[in-house]
Amino acid sequence: MSDLFYDAAPNATRIAPPRPQPRKYPDKKPTHVYLFGTCVIDIMFPDAGFDAIRLLEREGITVHYPQEQGCCGQPAYSSGYIEQAKEVAKAQIALFENDWPVVIPSGSCAGMMRLHYKELFHDEPEVLAKVNALSERIYELGEFLLYVSKIQLKDQGQKTKIALHTSCAARREMNTHLHVRQLLDQLENVERIDHDHESECCGFGGTFSVKMADISGAMVLDKTKALKDTGVDQVVSADCGCLMNINGSLEKQNESLRGQHLATFLWLRTGGTHHE
Amino acid sequence: MSKTEQPRIPVLDALSQHFKENAHMALRNKQLRHNMRTAMDSLITKRLVSMPDENERESLRELGNHVRARALSKLPELLEKLEANLTKRGVQVHWAETTEEANQIIFDIAKRRQAKLFIKGKSMVSEELNMNHFLKKQGIEALESDMGEYIIQLDYERPSHIIMPAIHKNAKQVGHLFENKLQTPYTDDVDTLIQTGRKVLRNKFFEADIGISGVNFAVAETGSLFLVENEGNGRMSTTVPPVHIAITGIEKVVENLRDTVPLVSLLTRSALGQAITTYVNLISGPRKANELDGPEEVHLVLLDNGRTQAFADAQLRQTLNCIRCGACMNHCPVYTRIGGQAYGTVYPGPIGKIISPHLMGLDKTEDLPIASTLCGACGEVCPVKIPIPELLRRLRKEDVRPPEEPLHYVKGQGARFSRKERTMWNIWKSMNTKPNLYRKFSYLATRLRFMTPNILAWSQNHSKAKPASYTLHELAKKHLGDKK
């Protein structure tokens, strides 16, 4: 290999490290955090967001939920409507004034705010400065619980087998598939079973599932088959877009298997109960 | 073919841009689905096994990206240098702005040599030219000598993969094809099938008037054409016939010979999991007076066909980094399910979705940029780090940009522009920038959940998506109060 490291790029010294440096996490657990709940959770899976709040509170953290929040802007960004995405992103950026971490119970929305906002505002230096600062404070829920809050989970549930599905954005942008695995592995009565083609997309892709319904359908059928083949009691995911897709398909197939959001799963396993 | 034939994309449709219809047909072809899954899984594994050390793999990719980016940063200069050095060595260099021009150049050479039979090594650019079809109309036969390409030529198909053009077929299908077309006894033994094909092709190398090949890397510093292959047919096609014509896109130039080392290592590992191919050819000119082997004439056709359009934009330029390994296809969940022919373009899969709009215009490829979940698997494996998802998003933007807007980065801008859709996104924008409006909407969406409209495309594969009966905004407000 060493022979290959010649002056490949103009004026290059050595090749940059292959992967971004592992993220540096704060030493001290913060006392306040913001929760960015995401629009899918807000409307489709509110309990997941609420369970995230209670998990954070149990860690002794004060949670702030800006009522002005909406969508992160990802749907427009992915569909090519960049101006619309920018406006929506700007509205969210303005909500997190204090220097507290912003915890997001979704890998793909966290990826959007942490990584893609930079691309969105690359030619607006003033916003970009804000975005860069905000980016450092963005955490996916699982990542936050594991590395910032250093949560110790005490499993109070029955023995169970689960399969984990991670969204592609979580996997390839945030590395949260690893964090979530580590969190789940703290639960002693939970056996995690790997499924076939685990790293493969479930076929959601936002508007893709509607615009290319045929192909998306083939993908989600393969994904649900792989999940069913594990014989697990439950599917867990930290991304509600995927859950909408997977659960919707499972229900259509009259299967009893369902996916649950990580926050809900962790909350219920560790003695939490659901509200009225 | 066997009697129980699966739905198949018609031959002529393989270049028809009917992406959705083709995909629909491909999805119903169980044999294709099975073949693709098995083949892609094997290629994914082989790639990983050939580059087991993650750090080394990532360093090599980084290097590959640097080499390509550097070459592209000096593209005009390197092309001139390439031409000068090739000419010095006796290679005749031709420039073609369009596919028609390229075909004409090739035909002119053929006319001068009174050629009747071409023998071809693999060349995707010749597919771009639709060269076989063009030559046929002029009474010239162009016979494929790459085994995969020969198989699909026999079956009147087009390549479905850049590296493995017949990857969608299995041995049984090829056995039946040979049985019908070559009148050989049926077998699905791969070695026997390859021997059969080879026997047919063997003499053609000697009969052919002109040999055609592609180019993997055109080395500016030395004026060499770098060509990798596994079957030896590439070497035969380029050395046995009296004339060799190489065809390549202008982006394939690299600065010096040393640059080819990491690139070829990445190419073969990413494509097939091979450390190196069986044959590595470096062609540096025609046969000299005192030499026994090699063609009397060597030509290089340099094709633009939309590449300068991609080159002109710093972001889109990254498209031209591609070294045609096909790894993005091998890892793409969409490609795996529909195969390459469904794309209706020469270059299928993720890379095709970003190259084809430049070659053909967005108006002819409007569905390609949206035929992705943006899962990122393609970008993750690309040996030269083309940010394919990022470029797909960019093309989506050009796809919906109003056609009358002055900035035209890609031919056919605004192919998917729809006033209605734009209005919808503007409403979405208002909702998410005006918190009161958003809260009213989400309140109504949850309270009137029974009235959620049924999206037909969604309900084909899913139960109806119903909002919850309350929002997180409400739960949070009740629980946390009004604290900011």
XYZ file of N, CA and C in Angstrom, chain B residues 54-174:
363
model
N -10.727 -2.312 6.134
C -11.555 -1.124 5.888
C -10.700 0.123 5.677
N -9.674 0.279 6.487
C -8.842 1.482 6.363
C -8.118 1.520 5.029
N -7.607 0.364 4.622
C -6.895 0.299 3.367
C -7.859 0.563 2.202
N -9.034 -0.017 2.316
C -10.050 0.173 1.269
C -10.406 1.654 1.149
N -10.609 2.277 2.293
C -11.011 3.681 2.262
C -9.877 4.575 1.773
N -8.646 4.233 2.127
C -7.507 5.025 1.639
C -7.391 4.911 0.130
N -7.586 3.705 -0.355
C -7.476 3.473 -1.786
C -8.571 4.236 -2.542
N -9.765 4.249 -1.977
C -10.861 4.994 -2.607
C -10.535 6.485 -2.630
N -9.991 6.943 -1.530
C -9.615 8.354 -1.439
C -8.597 8.695 -2.524
N -7.645 7.789 -2.676
C -6.614 7.970 -3.685
C -7.221 7.961 -5.091
N -8.100 6.999 -5.321
C -8.783 6.911 -6.618
C -9.513 8.201 -6.942
N -10.185 8.737 -5.940
C -10.901 9.997 -6.126
C -9.937 11.130 -6.480
N -8.807 11.189 -5.791
C -7.829 12.248 -6.054
C -7.284 12.155 -7.483
N -6.960 10.931 -7.891
C -6.391 10.731 -9.218
C -7.376 11.189 -10.289
N -8.618 10.780 -10.127
C -9.630 11.145 -11.122
C -9.896 12.656 -11.092
N -10.011 13.197 -9.892
C -10.305 14.628 -9.776
C -9.180 15.461 -10.378
N -7.948 14.999 -10.171
C -6.818 15.736 -10.726
C -6.841 15.680 -12.245
N -7.126 14.492 -12.789
C -7.191 14.356 -14.247
C -8.275 15.278 -14.816
N -9.422 15.291 -14.146
C -10.519 16.118 -14.662
C -10.209 17.605 -14.526
N -9.450 17.959 -13.487
C -9.144 19.373 -13.295
C -8.275 19.906 -14.436
N -7.581 19.001 -15.130
C -6.751 19.437 -16.264
C -7.228 18.782 -17.555
N -8.475 18.499 -17.656
C -8.966 17.687 -18.780
C -8.546 18.204 -20.157
N -8.802 19.471 -20.493
C -8.442 19.908 -21.847
C -6.953 19.739 -22.141
N -6.151 20.117 -21.154
C -4.698 20.022 -21.300
C -4.254 18.569 -21.501
N -4.827 17.667 -20.687
C -4.427 16.262 -20.779
C -4.869 15.635 -22.092
N -6.016 16.064 -22.585
C -6.499 15.512 -23.862
C -5.565 15.922 -25.004
N -5.112 17.153 -24.944
C -4.177 17.607 -25.981
C -2.867 16.832 -25.909
N -2.412 16.625 -24.699
C -1.177 15.882 -24.492
C -1.348 14.439 -24.989
N -2.506 13.868 -24.657
C -2.809 12.506 -25.100
C -2.764 12.415 -26.623
N -3.426 13.368 -27.255
C -3.459 13.354 -28.721
C -2.045 13.472 -29.295
N -1.268 14.399 -28.750
C 0.092 14.607 -29.255
C 0.926 13.338 -29.110
N 0.853 12.718 -27.926
C 1.679 11.536 -27.682
C 1.219 10.322 -28.478
N -0.097 10.190 -28.630
C -0.609 9.077 -29.443
C -0.195 9.263 -30.901
N -0.323 10.488 -31.381
C 0.015 10.772 -32.777
C 1.487 10.458 -33.035
N 2.313 10.858 -32.068
C 3.738 10.583 -32.168
C 4.003 9.080 -32.353
N 3.179 8.282 -31.732
C 3.359 6.828 -31.794
C 2.625 6.195 -32.973
N 2.019 7.040 -33.759
C 1.389 6.518 -34.967
C -0.084 6.173 -34.823
N -0.681 6.546 -33.698
C -2.119 6.306 -33.523
C -2.875 7.503 -34.094
N -3.918 7.236 -34.868
C -4.691 8.331 -35.444
C -5.841 8.701 -34.493
N -5.852 9.945 -34.088
C -6.833 10.389 -33.095
C -7.960 11.160 -33.776
N -9.203 10.788 -33.424
C -10.374 11.450 -33.997
C -11.236 12.008 -32.874
N -11.831 13.142 -33.126
C -12.707 13.758 -32.126
C -14.145 13.724 -32.628
N -15.036 13.287 -31.768
C -16.457 13.244 -32.157
C -17.285 13.942 -31.099
N -18.054 14.935 -31.534
C -18.886 15.644 -30.583
C -20.174 14.862 -30.311
N -20.658 14.198 -31.360
C -21.912 13.453 -31.222
C -21.693 11.987 -31.595
N -22.700 11.181 -31.289
C -22.612 9.762 -31.640
C -22.633 9.587 -33.163
N -23.384 10.454 -33.851
C -23.442 10.373 -35.319
C -22.050 10.603 -35.904
N -21.382 11.609 -35.374
C -20.028 11.891 -35.861
C -19.101 10.700 -35.638
N -19.220 10.115 -34.459
C -18.345 8.980 -34.140
C -18.608 7.824 -35.098
N -19.880 7.534 -35.323
C -20.218 6.451 -36.255
C -19.675 6.738 -37.652
N -19.769 7.981 -38.050
C -19.302 8.352 -39.385
C -17.787 8.159 -39.499
N -17.076 8.541 -38.452
C -15.619 8.366 -38.442
C -15.270 6.882 -38.605
N -15.987 6.055 -37.839
C -15.725 4.612 -37.883
C -16.076 4.052 -39.268
N -17.191 4.534 -39.799
C -17.627 4.052 -41.113
C -16.640 4.467 -42.209
N -16.122 5.681 -42.097
C -15.150 6.148 -43.090
C -13.902 5.260 -43.110
N -13.467 4.873 -41.914
C -12.299 3.974 -41.846
C -12.660 2.642 -42.505
N -13.858 2.155 -42.183
C -14.297 0.867 -42.728
C -14.377 0.912 -44.254
N -14.908 2.044 -44.766
C -15.051 2.187 -46.227
C -13.685 2.130 -46.900
N -12.764 2.874 -46.320
C -11.426 2.943 -46.879
C -10.780 1.551 -46.908
N -11.067 0.760 -45.864
C -10.465 -0.578 -45.784
C -11.348 -1.639 -46.420
N -12.470 -1.206 -46.978
C -13.459 -2.129 -47.563
C -13.819 -3.245 -46.582
N -14.073 -2.851 -45.364
C -14.312 -3.818 -44.293
C -15.733 -4.371 -44.341
N -15.864 -5.660 -44.074
C -17.180 -6.307 -44.036
C -17.483 -6.893 -42.661
N -16.420 -7.186 -41.897
C -16.636 -7.801 -40.577
C -15.794 -7.105 -39.508
N -16.509 -6.664 -38.473
C -15.848 -6.109 -37.286
C -15.874 -7.172 -36.194
N -14.777 -7.298 -35.461
C -14.841 -8.128 -34.257
C -14.624 -7.192 -33.078
N -15.486 -7.330 -32.066
C -15.462 -6.355 -30.974
C -15.043 -6.965 -29.654
N -14.154 -6.286 -28.964
C -13.963 -6.545 -27.546
C -15.086 -5.788 -26.864
N -15.058 -5.715 -25.550
C -16.179 -5.009 -24.907
C -15.994 -3.507 -25.025
N -17.067 -2.809 -25.340
C -17.023 -1.356 -25.355
C -18.402 -0.787 -25.104
N -18.555 -0.144 -23.945
C -19.851 0.474 -23.638
C -20.085 1.678 -24.546
N -19.003 2.364 -24.927
C -19.184 3.536 -25.772
C -19.747 3.127 -27.140
N -19.364 1.936 -27.613
C -19.945 1.494 -28.888
C -21.452 1.265 -28.740
N -21.879 0.892 -27.525
C -23.321 0.784 -27.252
C -23.958 2.172 -27.291
N -23.222 3.133 -26.737
C -23.695 4.511 -26.747
C -23.919 4.973 -28.190
N -23.043 4.523 -29.090
C -23.157 4.905 -30.505
C -24.237 4.091 -31.216
N -24.697 3.025 -30.550
C -25.564 2.056 -31.223
C -24.861 1.604 -32.505
N -23.580 1.350 -32.376
C -22.704 1.135 -33.522
C -23.065 -0.107 -34.341
N -23.366 -1.201 -33.614
C -23.689 -2.441 -34.344
C -24.840 -2.212 -35.308
N -25.848 -1.531 -34.817
C -27.043 -1.264 -35.611
C -26.702 -0.369 -36.806
N -25.904 0.658 -36.534
C -25.487 1.587 -37.592
C -24.708 0.838 -38.683
N -23.758 0.007 -38.260
C -22.923 -0.699 -39.240
C -23.756 -1.696 -40.046
N -24.690 -2.348 -39.372
C -25.543 -3.331 -40.033
C -26.275 -2.689 -41.213
N -26.736 -1.448 -40.975
C -27.437 -0.730 -42.047
C -26.511 -0.446 -43.230
N -25.207 -0.411 -42.945
C -24.232 -0.162 -44.013
C -23.700 -1.479 -44.578
N -24.282 -2.573 -44.137
C -23.862 -3.868 -44.663
C -22.622 -4.437 -44.006
N -22.326 -3.948 -42.819
C -21.149 -4.448 -42.101
C -21.595 -5.184 -40.838
N -21.029 -6.365 -40.629
C -21.380 -7.113 -39.430
C -20.399 -6.778 -38.318
N -20.936 -6.553 -37.113
C -20.072 -6.325 -35.954
C -20.354 -7.422 -34.946
N -19.401 -8.311 -34.790
C -19.621 -9.472 -33.938
C -18.980 -9.254 -32.567
N -19.774 -9.500 -31.527
C -19.259 -9.359 -30.160
C -18.379 -10.553 -29.834
N -17.239 -10.306 -29.205
C -16.371 -11.434 -28.860
C -16.267 -11.649 -27.353
N -16.723 -10.692 -26.565
C -16.815 -10.910 -25.120
C -17.939 -11.918 -24.921
N -17.716 -12.952 -24.103
C -18.692 -14.043 -24.026
C -20.086 -13.537 -23.633
N -20.116 -12.677 -22.644
C -21.408 -12.138 -22.211
C -22.087 -11.355 -23.320
N -21.311 -10.533 -23.987
C -21.885 -9.714 -25.058
C -22.310 -10.584 -26.240
N -21.533 -11.646 -26.485
C -21.881 -12.558 -27.568
C -23.231 -13.218 -27.267
N -23.400 -13.621 -26.010
C -24.654 -14.276 -25.602
C -25.847 -13.340 -25.825
N -25.719 -12.112 -25.380
C -26.874 -11.227 -25.516
C -27.071 -10.791 -26.967
N -25.980 -10.754 -27.723
C -26.133 -10.435 -29.144
C -26.932 -11.546 -29.835
N -26.626 -12.785 -29.473
C -27.376 -13.924 -30.023
C -28.860 -13.821 -29.680
N -29.139 -13.271 -28.502
C -30.521 -13.198 -28.020
C -31.158 -11.840 -28.319
N -30.555 -11.064 -29.199
C -31.072 -9.740 -29.598
C -31.336 -8.838 -28.394
N -30.420 -8.852 -27.443
C -30.618 -7.991 -26.274
C -29.515 -6.950 -26.198
N -29.628 -6.096 -25.175
C -28.573 -5.123 -24.908
C -27.944 -5.477 -23.565
N -26.727 -4.998 -23.302
C -26.089 -5.310 -22.013
C -26.955 -4.838 -20.837
N -26.956 -5.631 -19.770
C -27.751 -5.224 -18.615
C -26.857 -4.751 -17.480
N -25.550 -4.835 -17.693
C -24.609 -4.454 -16.652
C -23.347 -3.996 -17.366
N -22.623 -3.065 -16.791
C -21.438 -2.541 -17.464
C -20.358 -3.614 -17.608
N -20.080 -4.310 -16.526
C -19.000 -5.297 -16.539
C -19.482 -6.666 -17.023
N -20.665 -7.046 -16.562
C -21.185 -8.378 -16.888
C -22.484 -8.236 -17.668
N -22.357 -8.084 -18.982
C -23.513 -7.697 -19.785
C -24.649 -8.722 -19.772
N -24.331 -9.994 -19.461
C -25.385 -11.011 -19.483
C -25.675 -11.535 -18.084
N -25.398 -10.724 -17.092
C -25.531 -11.168 -15.697
C -26.974 -11.563 -15.360
N -27.933 -11.062 -16.129
C -29.336 -11.368 -15.849
C -29.717 -12.775 -16.306
N -28.824 -13.439 -17.033
C -29.129 -14.791 -17.515
C -28.360 -15.803 -16.677
N -28.927 -17.013 -16.539
C -28.158 -18.063 -15.884
C -27.785 -19.137 -16.898
N -27.024 -20.119 -16.436
C -26.464 -21.125 -17.344
C -27.562 -21.871 -18.111
N -28.665 -22.138 -17.452
C -29.761 -22.860 -18.120
C -30.283 -22.059 -19.308
N -30.464 -20.764 -19.076
C -30.982 -19.923 -20.160
C -29.998 -19.867 -21.309
N -28.719 -19.767 -20.978
C -27.697 -19.722 -22.034
C -27.660 -21.062 -22.762
